[in-house]
Amino acid sequence: MGARDVGLPDRVPAQGLPPRVTIWEVGARDGLQNEQAVVPVEVKLEFLARLAAAGLTTLEATSFVHPRWVPQLADAEELLAGLEPVEGVRYPVLVPNERGLDRALAAGVRHIAVFGSATETFAKRNLNRTLDEQYAMFEPVVTRARAEGLDVRAYVSMCFGDPWEGPVPAAQVAAVGARLVSMGCSELSLGDTIGVATPGQVAAVVGEVAAAGVPLGSVAVHFHDTYGQALSNTLAALRLGITTVDSSAGGLGGCPYAESATGNLATEDLVWMLDGLGVQTGVDLDALADTSAWMAGRLGRPSPSRVVQALRG
């Protein structure tokens, strides 16, 4: 007899939380880009189909980064050509520059994301740009995309700590985020790329972002679980008014340009917590756990998600 068989987790609503949270599922992109081996495109397509069937409505599908830098996602055009979209599900893709945008438009993509940095060092290592130069790279992408009617999200990495620079001032994060929003990005995802944030720091950063004029309704959080803080950080963000959370089915992922970055917050762990708090997500946890166990089998190793381990052993 398992926990789900007897109706667990028990739903005990808490004060100060949103009634519903949108999960931005990054497993097929951020999750698989960090794999050593290239996952066959047919496996990726089945993964996306299973995630949609489990009730997830935003599935980040792939990236148009140059294949030399992320060979695991070199099949972006093939994947999108083979994708059978589910009504009501969005399939955003990561677009690093104008060439990537050209590819996205040719593939019929309607939702894109750009990927910026809150720190000088990571901007140079990941983008080959200074902190200020990154805006010149993003501006034509965002401007053209919006003119084409596309929705544009902006990721900001290293918002809570940088492996080369250490702590990142909250005001610096807010300045980067506000500039990207003023450029035309409709959503801002604050990334804890190396998983060092704690709840008090989350409150400080989110507070600075709000003070810089960015509406919290357009802010998402993206936590890695390096030090086991992803769920507590997420709960802190929800109490501040955040309603969109990035996560990865089965806890897949990391960052190929930051060696200390471990897996993303596992979507199953997030859904278990939100279910217990009475917060709606629209996700079928059992179907999702089945999907992550299936993908773990394809990758040849156990899922790091604690909920997948508990439910599927």
PDB file of C-alpha atoms in Angstrom:
ATOM      1  CA  MET A   1       0.000   0.000   0.000  1.00  0.00           C
ATOM      2  CA  GLY A   2       1.557   3.305  -1.092  1.00  0.00           C
ATOM      3  CA  ALA A   3       0.985   6.887  -0.027  1.00  0.00           C
ATOM      4  CA  ARG A   4      -1.171   7.650  -3.042  1.00  0.00           C
ATOM      5  CA  ASP A   5      -3.356   4.620  -2.378  1.00  0.00           C
ATOM      6  CA  VAL A   6      -4.507   6.128   0.916  1.00  0.00           C
ATOM      7  CA  GLY A   7      -5.009   9.671  -0.382  1.00  0.00           C
ATOM      8  CA  LEU A   8      -1.699  11.296   0.522  1.00  0.00           C
ATOM      9  CA  PRO A   9      -0.567  14.010   0.631  1.00  0.00           C
ATOM     10  CA  ASP A  10      -3.330  15.382   2.808  1.00  0.00           C
ATOM     11  CA  ARG A  11      -4.473  18.772   1.509  1.00  0.00           C
ATOM     12  CA  VAL A  12      -4.070  21.481   4.142  1.00  0.00           C
ATOM     13  CA  PRO A  13      -4.318  24.960   2.551  1.00  0.00           C
ATOM     14  CA  ALA A  14      -1.998  27.640   3.884  1.00  0.00           C
ATOM     15  CA  GLN A  15      -2.574  31.368   4.137  1.00  0.00           C
ATOM     16  CA  GLY A  16      -0.896  33.736   1.702  1.00  0.00           C
ATOM     17  CA  LEU A  17      -0.488  31.395  -1.257  1.00  0.00           C
ATOM     18  CA  PRO A  18      -1.893  31.758  -4.768  1.00  0.00           C
ATOM     19  CA  PRO A  19      -4.834  29.467  -5.588  1.00  0.00           C
ATOM     20  CA  ARG A  20      -3.104  28.232  -8.742  1.00  0.00           C
ATOM     21  CA  VAL A  21       0.485  28.003  -9.988  1.00  0.00           C
ATOM     22  CA  THR A  22       1.652  27.688 -13.580  1.00  0.00           C
ATOM     23  CA  ILE A  23       4.473  25.188 -14.023  1.00  0.00           C
ATOM     24  CA  TRP A  24       6.937  26.000 -16.802  1.00  0.00           C
ATOM     25  CA  GLU A  25       8.300  22.531 -17.606  1.00  0.00           C
ATOM     26  CA  VAL A  26      11.924  22.647 -18.797  1.00  0.00           C
ATOM     27  CA  GLY A  27      12.803  18.942 -18.812  1.00  0.00           C
ATOM     28  CA  ALA A  28      12.909  18.494 -22.583  1.00  0.00           C
ATOM     29  CA  ARG A  29      15.269  21.448 -23.029  1.00  0.00           C
ATOM     30  CA  ASP A  30      17.138  22.398 -19.866  1.00  0.00           C
ATOM     31  CA  GLY A  31      16.918  18.820 -18.633  1.00  0.00           C
ATOM     32  CA  LEU A  32      18.191  16.981 -21.682  1.00  0.00           C
ATOM     33  CA  GLN A  33      20.789  19.552 -22.759  1.00  0.00           C
ATOM     34  CA  ASN A  34      22.993  18.470 -19.866  1.00  0.00           C
ATOM     35  CA  GLU A  35      23.002  14.779 -20.771  1.00  0.00           C
ATOM     36  CA  GLN A  36      26.304  13.289 -21.893  1.00  0.00           C
ATOM     37  CA  ALA A  37      24.648  11.166 -24.566  1.00  0.00           C
ATOM     38  CA  VAL A  38      22.330  12.501 -27.240  1.00  0.00           C
ATOM     39  CA  VAL A  39      18.747  11.361 -26.656  1.00  0.00           C
ATOM     40  CA  PRO A  40      17.038  10.152 -29.877  1.00  0.00           C
ATOM     41  CA  VAL A  41      14.477  12.568 -31.267  1.00  0.00           C
ATOM     42  CA  GLU A  42      11.707   9.967 -31.102  1.00  0.00           C
ATOM     43  CA  VAL A  43      12.314   9.618 -27.343  1.00  0.00           C
ATOM     44  CA  LYS A  44      12.139  13.398 -26.937  1.00  0.00           C
ATOM     45  CA  LEU A  45       8.866  13.520 -28.849  1.00  0.00           C
ATOM     46  CA  GLU A  46       7.350  10.809 -26.681  1.00  0.00           C
ATOM     47  CA  PHE A  47       8.611  12.622 -23.586  1.00  0.00           C
ATOM     48  CA  LEU A  48       6.829  15.810 -24.673  1.00  0.00           C
ATOM     49  CA  ALA A  49       3.643  13.898 -25.498  1.00  0.00           C
ATOM     50  CA  ARG A  50       3.663  12.199 -22.096  1.00  0.00           C
ATOM     51  CA  LEU A  51       4.260  15.495 -20.286  1.00  0.00           C
ATOM     52  CA  ALA A  52       1.309  17.086 -22.094  1.00  0.00           C
ATOM     53  CA  ALA A  53      -0.879  14.092 -21.268  1.00  0.00           C
ATOM     54  CA  ALA A  54       0.043  14.536 -17.594  1.00  0.00           C
ATOM     55  CA  GLY A  55      -1.503  18.014 -17.689  1.00  0.00           C
ATOM     56  CA  LEU A  56       1.505  20.297 -18.120  1.00  0.00           C
ATOM     57  CA  THR A  57       0.600  23.210 -20.372  1.00  0.00           C
ATOM     58  CA  THR A  58       3.977  24.907 -20.937  1.00  0.00           C
ATOM     59  CA  LEU A  59       6.656  22.599 -22.295  1.00  0.00           C
ATOM     60  CA  GLU A  60       9.956  24.168 -23.251  1.00  0.00           C
ATOM     61  CA  ALA A  61      10.705  21.978 -26.232  1.00  0.00           C
ATOM     62  CA  THR A  62      14.234  22.682 -27.440  1.00  0.00           C
ATOM     63  CA  SER A  63      16.833  25.322 -28.208  1.00  0.00           C
ATOM     64  CA  PHE A  64      18.179  26.977 -31.345  1.00  0.00           C
ATOM     65  CA  VAL A  65      21.645  27.371 -29.866  1.00  0.00           C
ATOM     66  CA  HIS A  66      24.407  26.448 -32.326  1.00  0.00           C
ATOM     67  CA  PRO A  67      24.834  22.642 -32.333  1.00  0.00           C
ATOM     68  CA  ARG A  68      28.539  23.011 -31.587  1.00  0.00           C
ATOM     69  CA  TRP A  69      27.715  24.465 -28.172  1.00  0.00           C
ATOM     70  CA  VAL A  70      24.801  22.187 -27.256  1.00  0.00           C
ATOM     71  CA  PRO A  71      25.003  19.076 -29.461  1.00  0.00           C
ATOM     72  CA  GLN A  72      22.260  17.379 -27.431  1.00  0.00           C
ATOM     73  CA  LEU A  73      19.747  19.774 -29.025  1.00  0.00           C
ATOM     74  CA  ALA A  74      21.104  19.769 -32.571  1.00  0.00           C
ATOM     75  CA  ASP A  75      17.875  18.092 -33.720  1.00  0.00           C
ATOM     76  CA  ALA A  76      15.683  21.136 -32.962  1.00  0.00           C
ATOM     77  CA  GLU A  77      14.198  21.438 -36.462  1.00  0.00           C
ATOM     78  CA  GLU A  78      13.596  17.689 -36.706  1.00  0.00           C
ATOM     79  CA  LEU A  79      11.921  17.634 -33.300  1.00  0.00           C
ATOM     80  CA  LEU A  80       9.593  20.551 -34.066  1.00  0.00           C
ATOM     81  CA  ALA A  81       8.705  19.091 -37.465  1.00  0.00           C
ATOM     82  CA  GLY A  82       7.698  15.837 -35.766  1.00  0.00           C
ATOM     83  CA  LEU A  83       5.863  17.444 -32.857  1.00  0.00           C
ATOM     84  CA  GLU A  84       2.104  16.938 -32.682  1.00  0.00           C
ATOM     85  CA  PRO A  85       0.957  19.956 -30.651  1.00  0.00           C
ATOM     86  CA  VAL A  86      -1.713  19.416 -28.022  1.00  0.00           C
ATOM     87  CA  GLU A  87      -4.435  22.055 -27.883  1.00  0.00           C
ATOM     88  CA  GLY A  88      -3.868  24.434 -25.003  1.00  0.00           C
ATOM     89  CA  VAL A  89      -0.181  23.543 -24.627  1.00  0.00           C
ATOM     90  CA  ARG A  90       2.626  26.023 -25.384  1.00  0.00           C
ATOM     91  CA  TYR A  91       5.982  24.813 -26.722  1.00  0.00           C
ATOM     92  CA  PRO A  92       8.501  27.658 -26.245  1.00  0.00           C
ATOM     93  CA  VAL A  93      12.076  27.351 -27.499  1.00  0.00           C
ATOM     94  CA  LEU A  94      15.298  29.026 -26.408  1.00  0.00           C
ATOM     95  CA  VAL A  95      16.673  31.522 -28.951  1.00  0.00           C
ATOM     96  CA  PRO A  96      20.155  32.974 -28.311  1.00  0.00           C
ATOM     97  CA  ASN A  97      20.515  35.418 -31.210  1.00  0.00           C
ATOM     98  CA  GLU A  98      19.048  36.572 -34.540  1.00  0.00           C
ATOM     99  CA  ARG A  99      20.185  33.450 -36.368  1.00  0.00           C
ATOM    100  CA  GLY A 100      18.349  31.385 -33.768  1.00  0.00           C
ATOM    101  CA  LEU A 101      15.282  33.551 -34.242  1.00  0.00           C
ATOM    102  CA  ASP A 102      15.420  32.982 -38.006  1.00  0.00           C
ATOM    103  CA  ARG A 103      15.375  29.235 -37.367  1.00  0.00           C
ATOM    104  CA  ALA A 104      12.534  29.547 -34.855  1.00  0.00           C
ATOM    105  CA  LEU A 105      10.382  31.583 -37.235  1.00  0.00           C
ATOM    106  CA  ALA A 106      11.031  29.135 -40.071  1.00  0.00           C
ATOM    107  CA  ALA A 107       9.864  26.321 -37.763  1.00  0.00           C
ATOM    108  CA  GLY A 108       6.628  28.144 -36.933  1.00  0.00           C
ATOM    109  CA  VAL A 109       7.483  28.774 -33.279  1.00  0.00           C
ATOM    110  CA  ARG A 110       5.177  31.208 -31.435  1.00  0.00           C
ATOM    111  CA  HIS A 111       6.890  31.423 -28.030  1.00  0.00           C
ATOM    112  CA  ILE A 112      10.607  32.040 -27.497  1.00  0.00           C
ATOM    113  CA  ALA A 113      12.998  32.727 -24.644  1.00  0.00           C
ATOM    114  CA  VAL A 114      16.309  34.585 -24.488  1.00  0.00           C
ATOM    115  CA  PHE A 115      18.934  33.740 -21.899  1.00  0.00           C
ATOM    116  CA  GLY A 116      20.766  36.578 -20.130  1.00  0.00           C
ATOM    117  CA  SER A 117      23.134  36.881 -17.199  1.00  0.00           C
ATOM    118  CA  ALA A 118      23.056  38.880 -13.984  1.00  0.00           C
ATOM    119  CA  THR A 119      26.861  38.810 -13.676  1.00  0.00           C
ATOM    120  CA  GLU A 120      29.799  39.957 -15.758  1.00  0.00           C
ATOM    121  CA  THR A 121      31.755  36.715 -15.583  1.00  0.00           C
ATOM    122  CA  PHE A 122      28.919  34.431 -16.618  1.00  0.00           C
ATOM    123  CA  ALA A 123      27.947  36.783 -19.444  1.00  0.00           C
ATOM    124  CA  LYS A 124      31.484  36.467 -20.795  1.00  0.00           C
ATOM    125  CA  ARG A 125      31.641  32.695 -20.334  1.00  0.00           C
ATOM    126  CA  ASN A 126      28.157  31.847 -21.579  1.00  0.00           C
ATOM    127  CA  LEU A 127      27.473  34.603 -24.114  1.00  0.00           C
ATOM    128  CA  ASN A 128      30.958  35.856 -24.996  1.00  0.00           C
ATOM    129  CA  ARG A 129      29.656  39.334 -24.144  1.00  0.00           C
ATOM    130  CA  THR A 130      30.047  41.780 -21.298  1.00  0.00           C
ATOM    131  CA  LEU A 131      27.083  42.423 -19.038  1.00  0.00           C
ATOM    132  CA  ASP A 132      26.196  45.539 -21.032  1.00  0.00           C
ATOM    133  CA  GLU A 133      26.945  43.996 -24.445  1.00  0.00           C
ATOM    134  CA  GLN A 134      24.370  41.252 -23.910  1.00  0.00           C
ATOM    135  CA  TYR A 135      21.555  43.775 -24.400  1.00  0.00           C
ATOM    136  CA  ALA A 136      22.790  44.652 -27.880  1.00  0.00           C
ATOM    137  CA  MET A 137      22.555  40.959 -28.752  1.00  0.00           C
ATOM    138  CA  PHE A 138      19.051  40.542 -27.333  1.00  0.00           C
ATOM    139  CA  GLU A 139      17.400  43.767 -28.476  1.00  0.00           C
ATOM    140  CA  PRO A 140      17.035  42.938 -32.193  1.00  0.00           C
ATOM    141  CA  VAL A 141      15.841  39.444 -31.288  1.00  0.00           C
ATOM    142  CA  VAL A 142      13.153  40.736 -28.934  1.00  0.00           C
ATOM    143  CA  THR A 143      12.114  43.568 -31.249  1.00  0.00           C
ATOM    144  CA  ARG A 144      11.747  41.306 -34.287  1.00  0.00           C
ATOM    145  CA  ALA A 145      10.020  38.573 -32.326  1.00  0.00           C
ATOM    146  CA  ARG A 146       7.435  40.961 -30.896  1.00  0.00           C
ATOM    147  CA  ALA A 147       6.859  42.462 -34.337  1.00  0.00           C
ATOM    148  CA  GLU A 148       6.123  38.923 -35.562  1.00  0.00           C
ATOM    149  CA  GLY A 149       3.606  38.484 -32.745  1.00  0.00           C
ATOM    150  CA  LEU A 150       5.754  36.101 -30.688  1.00  0.00           C
ATOM    151  CA  ASP A 151       5.712  35.927 -26.910  1.00  0.00           C
ATOM    152  CA  VAL A 152       9.192  36.489 -25.437  1.00  0.00           C
ATOM    153  CA  ARG A 153      10.447  35.284 -22.077  1.00  0.00           C
ATOM    154  CA  ALA A 154      13.784  36.402 -20.596  1.00  0.00           C
ATOM    155  CA  TYR A 155      15.838  34.111 -18.403  1.00  0.00           C
ATOM    156  CA  VAL A 156      18.329  35.779 -16.096  1.00  0.00           C
ATOM    157  CA  SER A 157      20.959  33.374 -14.790  1.00  0.00           C
ATOM    158  CA  MET A 158      23.145  33.679 -11.660  1.00  0.00           C
ATOM    159  CA  CYS A 159      20.548  35.762  -9.816  1.00  0.00           C
ATOM    160  CA  PHE A 160      21.450  34.436  -6.368  1.00  0.00           C
ATOM    161  CA  GLY A 161      25.132  33.566  -6.592  1.00  0.00           C
ATOM    162  CA  ASP A 162      27.922  33.133  -9.116  1.00  0.00           C
ATOM    163  CA  PRO A 163      30.700  30.501  -8.823  1.00  0.00           C
ATOM    164  CA  TRP A 164      33.326  33.063  -9.861  1.00  0.00           C
ATOM    165  CA  GLU A 165      31.975  36.261  -8.317  1.00  0.00           C
ATOM    166  CA  GLY A 166      30.210  34.960  -5.222  1.00  0.00           C
ATOM    167  CA  PRO A 167      27.057  36.691  -3.917  1.00  0.00           C
ATOM    168  CA  VAL A 168      25.186  38.781  -6.486  1.00  0.00           C
ATOM    169  CA  PRO A 169      23.687  42.107  -5.324  1.00  0.00           C
ATOM    170  CA  ALA A 170      19.895  42.035  -5.554  1.00  0.00           C
ATOM    171  CA  ALA A 171      19.897  45.513  -7.105  1.00  0.00           C
ATOM    172  CA  GLN A 172      22.137  44.240  -9.901  1.00  0.00           C
ATOM    173  CA  VAL A 173      19.684  41.427 -10.672  1.00  0.00           C
ATOM    174  CA  ALA A 174      16.794  43.883 -10.662  1.00  0.00           C
ATOM    175  CA  ALA A 175      18.589  46.245 -13.042  1.00  0.00           C
ATOM    176  CA  VAL A 176      19.195  43.441 -15.556  1.00  0.00           C
ATOM    177  CA  GLY A 177      15.645  42.178 -15.278  1.00  0.00           C
ATOM    178  CA  ALA A 178      14.064  45.609 -15.614  1.00  0.00           C
ATOM    179  CA  ARG A 179      16.105  46.344 -18.721  1.00  0.00           C
ATOM    180  CA  LEU A 180      15.001  43.107 -20.383  1.00  0.00           C
ATOM    181  CA  VAL A 181      11.369  43.799 -19.557  1.00  0.00           C
ATOM    182  CA  SER A 182      11.636  47.364 -20.890  1.00  0.00           C
ATOM    183  CA  MET A 183      13.066  45.859 -24.082  1.00  0.00           C
ATOM    184  CA  GLY A 184       9.784  44.017 -24.627  1.00  0.00           C
ATOM    185  CA  CYS A 185      10.094  40.707 -22.781  1.00  0.00           C
ATOM    186  CA  SER A 186       6.724  39.717 -21.342  1.00  0.00           C
ATOM    187  CA  GLU A 187       8.042  37.359 -18.658  1.00  0.00           C
ATOM    188  CA  LEU A 188      11.174  37.308 -16.528  1.00  0.00           C
ATOM    189  CA  SER A 189      12.541  34.090 -15.029  1.00  0.00           C
ATOM    190  CA  LEU A 190      14.960  34.563 -12.119  1.00  0.00           C
ATOM    191  CA  GLY A 191      17.448  31.713 -12.146  1.00  0.00           C
ATOM    192  CA  ASP A 192      19.364  30.230  -9.223  1.00  0.00           C
ATOM    193  CA  THR A 193      21.778  28.617 -11.656  1.00  0.00           C
ATOM    194  CA  ILE A 194      24.056  26.987  -9.078  1.00  0.00           C
ATOM    195  CA  GLY A 195      21.402  26.369  -6.442  1.00  0.00           C
ATOM    196  CA  VAL A 196      22.794  28.521  -3.613  1.00  0.00           C
ATOM    197  CA  ALA A 197      19.755  30.670  -2.762  1.00  0.00           C
ATOM    198  CA  THR A 198      17.971  30.635   0.584  1.00  0.00           C
ATOM    199  CA  PRO A 199      14.466  31.972   1.347  1.00  0.00           C
ATOM    200  CA  GLY A 200      15.606  35.295   2.786  1.00  0.00           C
ATOM    201  CA  GLN A 201      17.664  35.991  -0.305  1.00  0.00           C
ATOM    202  CA  VAL A 202      14.697  35.093  -2.502  1.00  0.00           C
ATOM    203  CA  ALA A 203      12.637  37.718  -0.681  1.00  0.00           C
ATOM    204  CA  ALA A 204      15.404  40.305  -1.137  1.00  0.00           C
ATOM    205  CA  VAL A 205      15.824  39.676  -4.864  1.00  0.00           C
ATOM    206  CA  VAL A 206      12.107  39.511  -5.635  1.00  0.00           C
ATOM    207  CA  GLY A 207      11.584  42.680  -3.610  1.00  0.00           C
ATOM    208  CA  GLU A 208      14.249  44.544  -5.592  1.00  0.00           C
ATOM    209  CA  VAL A 209      12.798  43.321  -8.878  1.00  0.00           C
ATOM    210  CA  ALA A 210       9.351  44.571  -7.871  1.00  0.00           C
ATOM    211  CA  ALA A 211      10.820  47.900  -6.724  1.00  0.00           C
ATOM    212  CA  ALA A 212      12.442  48.260 -10.160  1.00  0.00           C
ATOM    213  CA  GLY A 213       8.973  48.303 -11.693  1.00  0.00           C
ATOM    214  CA  VAL A 214       8.665  44.708 -12.891  1.00  0.00           C
ATOM    215  CA  PRO A 215       5.140  43.379 -12.165  1.00  0.00           C
ATOM    216  CA  LEU A 216       5.353  40.209 -10.078  1.00  0.00           C
ATOM    217  CA  GLY A 217       2.653  38.683 -12.261  1.00  0.00           C
ATOM    218  CA  SER A 218       5.251  38.532 -15.028  1.00  0.00           C
ATOM    219  CA  VAL A 219       8.033  37.055 -12.858  1.00  0.00           C
ATOM    220  CA  ALA A 220       8.902  33.355 -12.627  1.00  0.00           C
ATOM    221  CA  VAL A 221      11.473  31.563 -10.476  1.00  0.00           C
ATOM    222  CA  HIS A 222      13.891  28.851 -11.564  1.00  0.00           C
ATOM    223  CA  PHE A 223      15.638  27.028  -8.718  1.00  0.00           C
ATOM    224  CA  HIS A 224      18.290  24.330  -8.808  1.00  0.00           C
ATOM    225  CA  ASP A 225      18.483  21.949  -5.869  1.00  0.00           C
ATOM    226  CA  THR A 226      22.245  21.820  -5.289  1.00  0.00           C
ATOM    227  CA  TYR A 227      21.929  22.468  -1.544  1.00  0.00           C
ATOM    228  CA  GLY A 228      18.418  21.066  -1.112  1.00  0.00           C
ATOM    229  CA  GLN A 229      16.783  24.497  -0.938  1.00  0.00           C
ATOM    230  CA  ALA A 230      14.689  24.537  -4.123  1.00  0.00           C
ATOM    231  CA  LEU A 231      11.323  23.760  -2.509  1.00  0.00           C
ATOM    232  CA  SER A 232      11.789  26.145   0.421  1.00  0.00           C
ATOM    233  CA  ASN A 233      12.875  28.863  -1.989  1.00  0.00           C
ATOM    234  CA  THR A 234       9.840  28.205  -4.168  1.00  0.00           C
ATOM    235  CA  LEU A 235       7.496  28.448  -1.194  1.00  0.00           C
ATOM    236  CA  ALA A 236       9.106  31.754  -0.221  1.00  0.00           C
ATOM    237  CA  ALA A 237       8.555  33.072  -3.765  1.00  0.00           C
ATOM    238  CA  LEU A 238       4.901  31.988  -3.791  1.00  0.00           C
ATOM    239  CA  ARG A 239       4.280  33.831  -0.533  1.00  0.00           C
ATOM    240  CA  LEU A 240       5.626  36.977  -2.226  1.00  0.00           C
ATOM    241  CA  GLY A 241       3.107  36.724  -5.077  1.00  0.00           C
ATOM    242  CA  ILE A 242       4.994  34.697  -7.701  1.00  0.00           C
ATOM    243  CA  THR A 243       2.670  32.347  -9.598  1.00  0.00           C
ATOM    244  CA  THR A 244       4.960  30.773 -12.243  1.00  0.00           C
ATOM    245  CA  VAL A 245       7.596  28.208 -11.307  1.00  0.00           C
ATOM    246  CA  ASP A 246      10.110  26.520 -13.594  1.00  0.00           C
ATOM    247  CA  SER A 247      10.825  22.857 -12.943  1.00  0.00           C
ATOM    248  CA  SER A 248      12.051  19.738 -14.699  1.00  0.00           C
ATOM    249  CA  ALA A 249      10.341  16.359 -14.788  1.00  0.00           C
ATOM    250  CA  GLY A 250      12.371  13.887 -12.772  1.00  0.00           C
ATOM    251  CA  GLY A 251      14.797  16.609 -11.671  1.00  0.00           C
ATOM    252  CA  LEU A 252      16.742  16.428 -14.930  1.00  0.00           C
ATOM    253  CA  GLY A 253      19.196  19.102 -15.888  1.00  0.00           C
ATOM    254  CA  GLY A 254      21.863  21.497 -14.822  1.00  0.00           C
ATOM    255  CA  CYS A 255      23.920  24.017 -16.735  1.00  0.00           C
ATOM    256  CA  PRO A 256      26.705  22.964 -19.130  1.00  0.00           C
ATOM    257  CA  TYR A 257      28.513  26.270 -18.534  1.00  0.00           C
ATOM    258  CA  ALA A 258      28.474  26.135 -14.710  1.00  0.00           C
ATOM    259  CA  GLU A 259      30.020  22.946 -13.353  1.00  0.00           C
ATOM    260  CA  SER A 260      28.607  23.387  -9.847  1.00  0.00           C
ATOM    261  CA  ALA A 261      25.025  23.485 -11.130  1.00  0.00           C
ATOM    262  CA  THR A 262      23.128  20.296 -10.366  1.00  0.00           C
ATOM    263  CA  GLY A 263      19.632  19.273 -11.313  1.00  0.00           C
ATOM    264  CA  ASN A 264      16.596  21.493 -11.521  1.00  0.00           C
ATOM    265  CA  LEU A 265      13.771  21.387  -9.038  1.00  0.00           C
ATOM    266  CA  ALA A 266      11.916  18.169  -9.848  1.00  0.00           C
ATOM    267  CA  THR A 267       8.404  18.810 -11.130  1.00  0.00           C
ATOM    268  CA  GLU A 268       7.057  15.867  -9.121  1.00  0.00           C
ATOM    269  CA  ASP A 269       8.498  17.240  -5.881  1.00  0.00           C
ATOM    270  CA  LEU A 270       6.964  20.626  -6.651  1.00  0.00           C
ATOM    271  CA  VAL A 271       3.535  19.127  -7.459  1.00  0.00           C
ATOM    272  CA  TRP A 272       3.548  17.006  -4.284  1.00  0.00           C
ATOM    273  CA  MET A 273       4.162  20.109  -2.177  1.00  0.00           C
ATOM    274  CA  LEU A 274       1.567  22.193  -4.019  1.00  0.00           C
ATOM    275  CA  ASP A 275      -1.006  19.393  -3.844  1.00  0.00           C
ATOM    276  CA  GLY A 276      -0.518  19.258  -0.087  1.00  0.00           C
ATOM    277  CA  LEU A 277      -0.978  23.012   0.155  1.00  0.00           C
ATOM    278  CA  GLY A 278      -4.171  22.921  -1.899  1.00  0.00           C
ATOM    279  CA  VAL A 279      -2.607  24.934  -4.729  1.00  0.00           C
ATOM    280  CA  GLN A 280      -3.921  23.904  -8.151  1.00  0.00           C
ATOM    281  CA  THR A 281      -1.540  22.997 -11.001  1.00  0.00           C
ATOM    282  CA  GLY A 282      -3.680  20.859 -13.314  1.00  0.00           C
ATOM    283  CA  VAL A 283      -0.978  18.152 -13.240  1.00  0.00           C
ATOM    284  CA  ASP A 284      -1.698  14.451 -12.726  1.00  0.00           C
ATOM    285  CA  LEU A 285       1.130  13.501 -10.363  1.00  0.00           C
ATOM    286  CA  ASP A 286       0.874   9.750 -10.980  1.00  0.00           C
ATOM    287  CA  ALA A 287       1.044  10.179 -14.754  1.00  0.00           C
ATOM    288  CA  LEU A 288       3.981  12.554 -14.358  1.00  0.00           C
ATOM    289  CA  ALA A 289       5.853  10.139 -12.086  1.00  0.00           C
ATOM    290  CA  ASP A 290       5.278   7.372 -14.643  1.00  0.00           C
ATOM    291  CA  THR A 291       6.725   9.638 -17.338  1.00  0.00           C
ATOM    292  CA  SER A 292       9.845  10.484 -15.341  1.00  0.00           C
ATOM    293  CA  ALA A 293      10.408   6.844 -14.405  1.00  0.00           C
ATOM    294  CA  TRP A 294      10.088   5.979 -18.102  1.00  0.00           C
ATOM    295  CA  MET A 295      12.621   8.669 -19.065  1.00  0.00           C
ATOM    296  CA  ALA A 296      15.008   7.557 -16.326  1.00  0.00           C
ATOM    297  CA  GLY A 297      14.904   4.105 -17.879  1.00  0.00           C
ATOM    298  CA  ARG A 298      15.779   5.567 -21.275  1.00  0.00           C
ATOM    299  CA  LEU A 299      18.706   7.429 -19.709  1.00  0.00           C
ATOM    300  CA  GLY A 300      19.885   4.340 -17.843  1.00  0.00           C
ATOM    301  CA  ARG A 301      19.857   5.716 -14.313  1.00  0.00           C
ATOM    302  CA  PRO A 302      17.402   6.376 -11.459  1.00  0.00           C
ATOM    303  CA  SER A 303      15.496   9.640 -11.314  1.00  0.00           C
ATOM    304  CA  PRO A 304      16.890  12.067  -8.695  1.00  0.00           C
ATOM    305  CA  SER A 305      13.345  13.188  -7.828  1.00  0.00           C
ATOM    306  CA  ARG A 306      12.480  12.123  -4.292  1.00  0.00           C
ATOM    307  CA  VAL A 307       8.801  11.798  -5.197  1.00  0.00           C
ATOM    308  CA  VAL A 308       9.541   9.596  -8.231  1.00  0.00           C
ATOM    309  CA  GLN A 309      11.739   7.430  -6.011  1.00  0.00           C
ATOM    310  CA  ALA A 310       8.989   7.160  -3.395  1.00  0.00           C
ATOM    311  CA  LEU A 311       6.151   6.477  -5.817  1.00  0.00           C
ATOM    312  CA  ARG A 312       7.953   4.324  -8.396  1.00  0.00           C
ATOM    313  CA  GLY A 313      10.914   2.962  -6.444  1.00  0.00           C
TER     314      GLY A 313
END
